[in-house]
Coordinates of C-alpha atoms in Angstrom, one line a residue:
X1 CA 73.5 83.9 196.8
X2 CA 71.0 85.5 199.3
X3 CA 71.3 89.1 199.9
X4 CA 68.0 89.6 201.6
X5 CA 68.6 91.4 204.7
X6 CA 65.1 91.1 206.4
X7 CA 64.7 89.6 209.7
X8 CA 63.4 86.1 209.5
X9 CA 62.9 85.0 213.2
X10 CA 59.2 85.5 214.1
X11 CA 60.0 86.6 217.6
X12 CA 62.5 89.1 216.5
X13 CA 60.3 90.4 213.7
X14 CA 57.2 91.0 215.9
X15 CA 59.5 92.5 218.4
X16 CA 60.6 95.1 215.9
X17 CA 57.2 95.6 214.8
X18 CA 56.1 96.4 218.3
X19 CA 59.3 98.6 218.9
X20 CA 58.9 100.8 215.9
X21 CA 55.1 101.3 216.8
X22 CA 56.0 102.4 220.4
X23 CA 58.7 104.7 219.2
X24 CA 56.3 106.2 216.6
X25 CA 53.6 106.6 219.4
X26 CA 56.0 108.0 221.8
X27 CA 57.4 110.7 219.2
X28 CA 53.7 111.5 218.1
X29 CA 52.6 112.1 221.7
X30 CA 55.5 114.1 222.5
X31 CA 54.9 116.3 219.6
X32 CA 51.1 116.5 219.8
X33 CA 51.1 120.2 220.6
X34 CA 53.5 121.0 217.6
X35 CA 51.5 119.2 215.0
X36 CA 48.7 120.8 213.3
X37 CA 45.1 119.3 213.4
X38 CA 44.3 116.6 210.9
X39 CA 47.7 114.9 211.1
X40 CA 47.2 112.0 213.4
X41 CA 49.2 109.5 211.4
X42 CA 52.2 111.4 210.7
X43 CA 54.8 109.2 212.7
X44 CA 52.8 106.0 212.2
X45 CA 53.5 105.8 208.2
X46 CA 57.2 105.7 208.5
X47 CA 57.0 103.2 211.4
X48 CA 54.8 100.8 209.0
X49 CA 57.3 101.1 206.2
X50 CA 60.3 100.4 208.4
X51 CA 58.7 97.4 209.8
X52 CA 57.4 96.0 206.6
X53 CA 60.9 96.6 204.8
X54 CA 63.0 95.1 207.7
X55 CA 60.7 92.4 208.9
X56 CA 58.2 91.5 206.1
X57 CA 54.6 91.4 205.5
X58 CA 53.2 90.2 208.9
X59 CA 55.3 92.5 210.8
X60 CA 54.2 95.6 208.8
X61 CA 50.5 94.3 209.2
X62 CA 51.0 94.3 213.1
X63 CA 52.6 97.8 213.1
X64 CA 49.8 99.1 210.9
X65 CA 46.9 97.7 213.2
X66 CA 48.7 98.9 216.3
X67 CA 49.4 102.5 214.9
X68 CA 45.7 102.7 213.5
X69 CA 44.1 101.7 216.8
X70 CA 46.6 104.0 218.7
X71 CA 45.9 107.0 216.5
X72 CA 41.9 106.4 216.6
X73 CA 42.0 106.2 220.4
X74 CA 44.4 109.2 221.0
X75 CA 44.7 111.5 218.1
X76 CA 41.2 111.4 216.3
X77 CA 38.7 113.3 218.1
X78 CA 38.2 112.8 222.0
X79 CA 40.0 109.9 223.3
X80 CA 38.2 106.6 222.8
X81 CA 36.8 104.6 219.7
X82 CA 34.2 107.0 218.6
X83 CA 33.2 106.4 215.1
X84 CA 31.5 109.2 213.1
X85 CA 31.7 109.9 209.3
X86 CA 34.8 112.1 209.6
X87 CA 36.6 109.5 211.7
X88 CA 35.6 106.6 209.3
X89 CA 37.1 108.7 206.5
X90 CA 40.1 109.3 208.4
X91 CA 40.5 105.5 209.2
X92 CA 39.7 104.7 205.6
X93 CA 42.5 107.1 204.2
X94 CA 44.9 105.4 206.7
X95 CA 44.1 102.0 205.6
X96 CA 44.4 102.8 202.0
X97 CA 48.0 104.4 202.6
X98 CA 49.5 101.6 204.6
X99 CA 47.9 99.0 202.2
X100 CA 49.6 100.7 199.4
X101 CA 52.8 101.0 201.3
X102 CA 52.8 97.3 202.4
X103 CA 51.7 96.0 199.0
X104 CA 54.7 97.7 197.2
X105 CA 57.4 97.0 199.8
X106 CA 56.5 93.3 200.1
X107 CA 56.2 92.9 196.4
X108 CA 59.7 94.5 196.1
X109 CA 61.0 91.9 198.5
X110 CA 59.2 88.9 196.5
X111 CA 60.6 90.2 193.2
X112 CA 64.1 90.5 194.6
X113 CA 63.9 87.1 196.1
X114 CA 62.7 85.7 192.5
X115 CA 65.5 87.7 190.8
X116 CA 68.2 86.3 193.3
X117 CA 66.9 82.8 192.8
X118 CA 66.9 83.4 188.9
X119 CA 70.5 84.5 189.2
X120 CA 71.6 81.6 191.2
X121 CA 69.8 79.3 189.1
X122 CA 71.8 80.8 186.0
X123 CA 75.0 80.7 187.8
X124 CA 74.6 77.0 188.5
X125 CA 73.6 76.3 185.0
X126 CA 76.8 78.2 183.9
X127 CA 79.0 76.3 186.3
X128 CA 77.5 73.0 185.1
X129 CA 78.0 74.2 181.4
X130 CA 81.6 74.9 182.0
X131 CA 82.3 71.6 183.9
X132 CA 80.7 69.7 181.0
X133 CA 82.8 71.5 178.4
X134 CA 86.0 70.9 180.4
X135 CA 84.9 67.1 180.6
X136 CA 84.1 67.0 177.0
X137 CA 87.5 68.5 175.9
X138 CA 89.3 66.3 178.3
X139 CA 87.5 63.2 176.7
X140 CA 88.3 64.5 173.4
X141 CA 91.8 65.0 174.1
X142 CA 92.2 61.4 175.4
X143 CA 90.4 59.9 172.6
X144 CA 92.7 61.6 170.1
X145 CA 95.8 60.4 172.0
X146 CA 94.5 56.8 171.8
X147 CA 94.1 57.4 167.9
X148 CA 97.6 58.6 167.8
X149 CA 98.8 55.8 169.7
X150 CA 97.0 53.5 167.3
X151 CA 98.3 55.1 164.3
X152 CA 101.8 54.8 165.5
X153 CA 101.1 51.0 166.3
X154 CA 99.9 50.8 162.5
X155 CA 102.8 52.7 161.1
X156 CA 105.1 49.9 162.9
X157 CA 103.4 47.2 161.1
X158 CA 103.3 48.6 157.6
X159 CA 106.1 47.7 155.3
X160 CA 105.5 50.2 152.7
X161 CA 107.6 53.4 153.1
X162 CA 104.9 55.7 151.8
X163 CA 102.2 54.4 153.9
X164 CA 104.5 54.4 156.9
X165 CA 105.4 58.1 156.3
X166 CA 101.7 58.8 156.0
X167 CA 100.7 57.2 159.1
X168 CA 103.5 58.8 161.0
X169 CA 102.6 62.2 159.8
X170 CA 98.8 61.4 160.6
X171 CA 99.8 60.2 164.2
X172 CA 101.9 63.4 164.8
X173 CA 99.1 65.8 163.8
X174 CA 96.5 64.0 165.8
X175 CA 99.0 64.1 168.9
X176 CA 99.3 67.8 168.2
X177 CA 95.6 68.5 168.2
X178 CA 95.3 66.5 171.3
X179 CA 98.1 68.8 172.9
X180 CA 96.4 71.8 171.6
X181 CA 92.9 70.7 173.4
X182 CA 94.8 70.0 176.6
X183 CA 96.7 73.5 176.5
X184 CA 93.8 75.8 175.8
X185 CA 92.8 76.1 179.7
X186 CA 94.6 76.4 182.8
X187 CA 94.2 74.0 185.7
X188 CA 91.1 75.8 186.9
X189 CA 89.6 75.4 183.4
X190 CA 89.9 79.2 182.5
X191 CA 90.8 80.0 178.8
X192 CA 94.4 81.0 178.6
X193 CA 95.3 84.2 176.6
X194 CA 96.7 83.3 173.3
X195 CA 100.0 84.7 173.8
X196 CA 100.4 82.3 177.0
X197 CA 98.9 79.3 175.3
X198 CA 101.1 80.0 172.0
X199 CA 104.3 80.4 173.8
X200 CA 103.9 77.1 175.8
X201 CA 102.9 75.3 172.8
X202 CA 105.8 76.7 170.7
X203 CA 108.2 75.9 173.3
X204 CA 107.2 72.4 173.4
X205 CA 107.5 72.2 169.7
X206 CA 111.1 73.6 169.7
X207 CA 112.1 71.2 172.5
X208 CA 110.6 68.4 170.5
X209 CA 112.6 69.3 167.6
X210 CA 115.7 69.7 169.5
X211 CA 116.1 73.3 168.1
X212 CA 118.1 75.3 170.7
X213 CA 119.4 77.2 168.1
X214 CA 116.1 79.0 167.2
X215 CA 114.8 82.0 169.2
X216 CA 111.1 82.5 169.6
X217 CA 109.2 85.8 170.3
X218 CA 105.2 85.9 170.8
X219 CA 103.4 89.2 170.9
X220 CA 99.9 90.4 171.0
X221 CA 97.1 88.0 171.8
X222 CA 96.3 89.3 175.3
X223 CA 92.9 87.8 175.2
X224 CA 91.8 84.0 174.7
X225 CA 90.4 82.9 171.3
X226 CA 87.0 81.6 171.0
X227 CA 86.2 78.0 171.3
X228 CA 85.8 77.8 167.4
X229 CA 88.9 79.6 166.7
X230 CA 91.3 78.2 169.1
X231 CA 92.2 74.8 167.5
X232 CA 92.4 76.1 163.5
X233 CA 94.6 79.2 164.6
X234 CA 96.9 77.1 166.8
X235 CA 97.3 74.4 164.0
X236 CA 98.0 77.1 161.4
X237 CA 100.5 78.7 163.7
X238 CA 102.3 75.3 164.3
X239 CA 102.4 74.6 160.5
X240 CA 104.1 77.7 159.8
X241 CA 106.7 77.5 162.6
X242 CA 107.3 73.7 161.5
X243 CA 107.8 74.7 158.0
X244 CA 110.3 77.3 159.1
X245 CA 112.2 74.8 161.2
X246 CA 112.1 72.4 158.2
X247 CA 113.0 74.6 155.5
X248 CA 114.0 78.1 156.6
X249 CA 116.2 76.7 159.5
X250 CA 117.4 73.3 157.8
X251 CA 121.1 74.0 158.4
X252 CA 121.2 77.1 160.7
X253 CA 119.5 78.8 163.5
X254 CA 117.5 81.9 163.7
X255 CA 114.4 83.7 164.9
X256 CA 110.7 83.0 164.6
X257 CA 108.2 85.9 165.6
X258 CA 104.6 85.3 166.2
X259 CA 102.1 88.1 166.4
X260 CA 98.3 88.0 167.0
X261 CA 96.6 91.6 166.5
X262 CA 93.3 92.9 165.7
X263 CA 92.5 95.5 163.0
X264 CA 89.1 96.6 162.6
X265 CA 86.8 93.7 162.2
X266 CA 89.7 91.2 161.3
X267 CA 92.3 89.3 163.4
X268 CA 95.7 88.8 162.0
X269 CA 98.2 86.0 162.9
X270 CA 101.5 86.6 161.6
X271 CA 104.5 84.3 161.7
X272 CA 107.8 85.7 160.4
X273 CA 111.1 84.0 160.2
X274 CA 114.6 85.2 159.0
X275 CA 115.5 81.7 157.5
X276 CA 116.3 80.7 154.0
X277 CA 113.1 82.2 152.4
X278 CA 111.0 80.7 149.5
X279 CA 112.5 78.9 146.6
X280 CA 112.6 80.7 143.4
X281 CA 109.4 80.3 141.6
X282 CA 107.6 79.1 144.8
X283 CA 103.9 79.7 144.5
X284 CA 101.8 79.0 147.8
X285 CA 98.6 78.7 145.7
X286 CA 100.1 75.8 143.5
X287 CA 101.8 73.9 146.1
X288 CA 100.0 70.9 147.0
X289 CA 101.8 69.8 150.2
X290 CA 99.6 68.4 153.0
X291 CA 100.8 71.1 155.3
X292 CA 99.6 73.8 153.1
X293 CA 96.4 72.1 152.3
X294 CA 95.8 71.8 156.0
X295 CA 96.5 75.6 156.3
X296 CA 94.2 76.6 153.6
X297 CA 91.4 74.1 155.0
X298 CA 91.8 75.9 158.5
X299 CA 91.6 79.4 157.0
X300 CA 88.4 78.4 155.2
X301 CA 86.9 76.8 158.3
X302 CA 87.6 80.1 160.2
X303 CA 86.0 82.2 157.2
X304 CA 89.4 83.9 156.5
X305 CA 92.5 83.6 154.2
X306 CA 96.0 82.5 154.2
X307 CA 99.0 84.3 152.9
X308 CA 102.6 83.5 152.4
X309 CA 105.2 86.1 151.2
X310 CA 109.0 85.7 150.7
X311 CA 111.2 88.4 152.2
X312 CA 114.8 89.4 151.6
X313 CA 115.5 87.2 154.4
X314 CA 112.9 84.7 155.5
X315 CA 109.1 84.2 155.0
X316 CA 106.1 85.9 156.5
X317 CA 103.0 84.1 156.7
X318 CA 99.7 85.6 157.6
X319 CA 96.3 84.1 158.8
X320 CA 93.6 86.8 158.3
X321 CA 90.2 85.9 160.1
X322 CA 87.0 87.5 161.4
X323 CA 87.7 88.9 164.9
X324 CA 85.1 88.3 167.7
X325 CA 82.8 91.2 168.8
X326 CA 84.9 91.6 171.9
X327 CA 88.2 91.8 170.3
X328 CA 87.0 94.1 167.5
X329 CA 85.5 96.4 170.3
X330 CA 88.9 96.4 172.3
X331 CA 90.7 97.2 169.1
X332 CA 88.6 100.6 168.5

């Protein structure tokens, strides 16, 4: 990204230097009678600034030398290169002013080029980091799929029913994590908003379960989750929905509502169903099912907590976890 507008061709740069000097000289000559005594360089200072800004250090130096000699010959004392203390002082003043102008203008250009080079370098580093991150995620997803296939193969060769069931559950959850990893980003590698990602993931889960009798709504979640939050939150959401399909809608259809909102410094994932509800005496803190253990483990990983509440018709599950700074600021 090069935004430097200076003239880089040497012939064009020197042509500009001579051109602005000539214009400054002609203007100074034409207005000589209107200028008060003691201002021989009045039109030449802008010429030096313009040449240095547009064409660089050497063009500025050429314009300053031509301007200084012209002013000395025509506008300081009688015509000619006479040198006396007053003329020497005037030339020294001119040299000091144009040196300061050229120094700061050229320094400004050099600092801008250095800043642009740093920005370009940072952009390339960011692109490399994003590419590496996408490649790592792709490889992780592929490796998880391989593990899932190996677990399925092992389950086929296991005679013990409990061991086979455990291997099949492990295979399913491993395949699920692989699907989560693949679904977090679009084809360009951009992180998807949670609502878009969750909708696609849950539609796939309903299709896989063959549950055309269950309606799904997803609200909130307009922003993507952070890298550290995406997988745990997605797994909790899927466990809650699968629990509703398995227990709440075992013999009938219904509605599952998923919402992700932010309240202050906390993000809240809420999964609500209008199914059969909780069994009498059900205590989520005491149940030791693998699904609930996974959910509580994911909540601890996020630094949050998980709650499950029975309703008159259905169950409401809530995952409360710290919001990112960006989401917390957006919620204010």
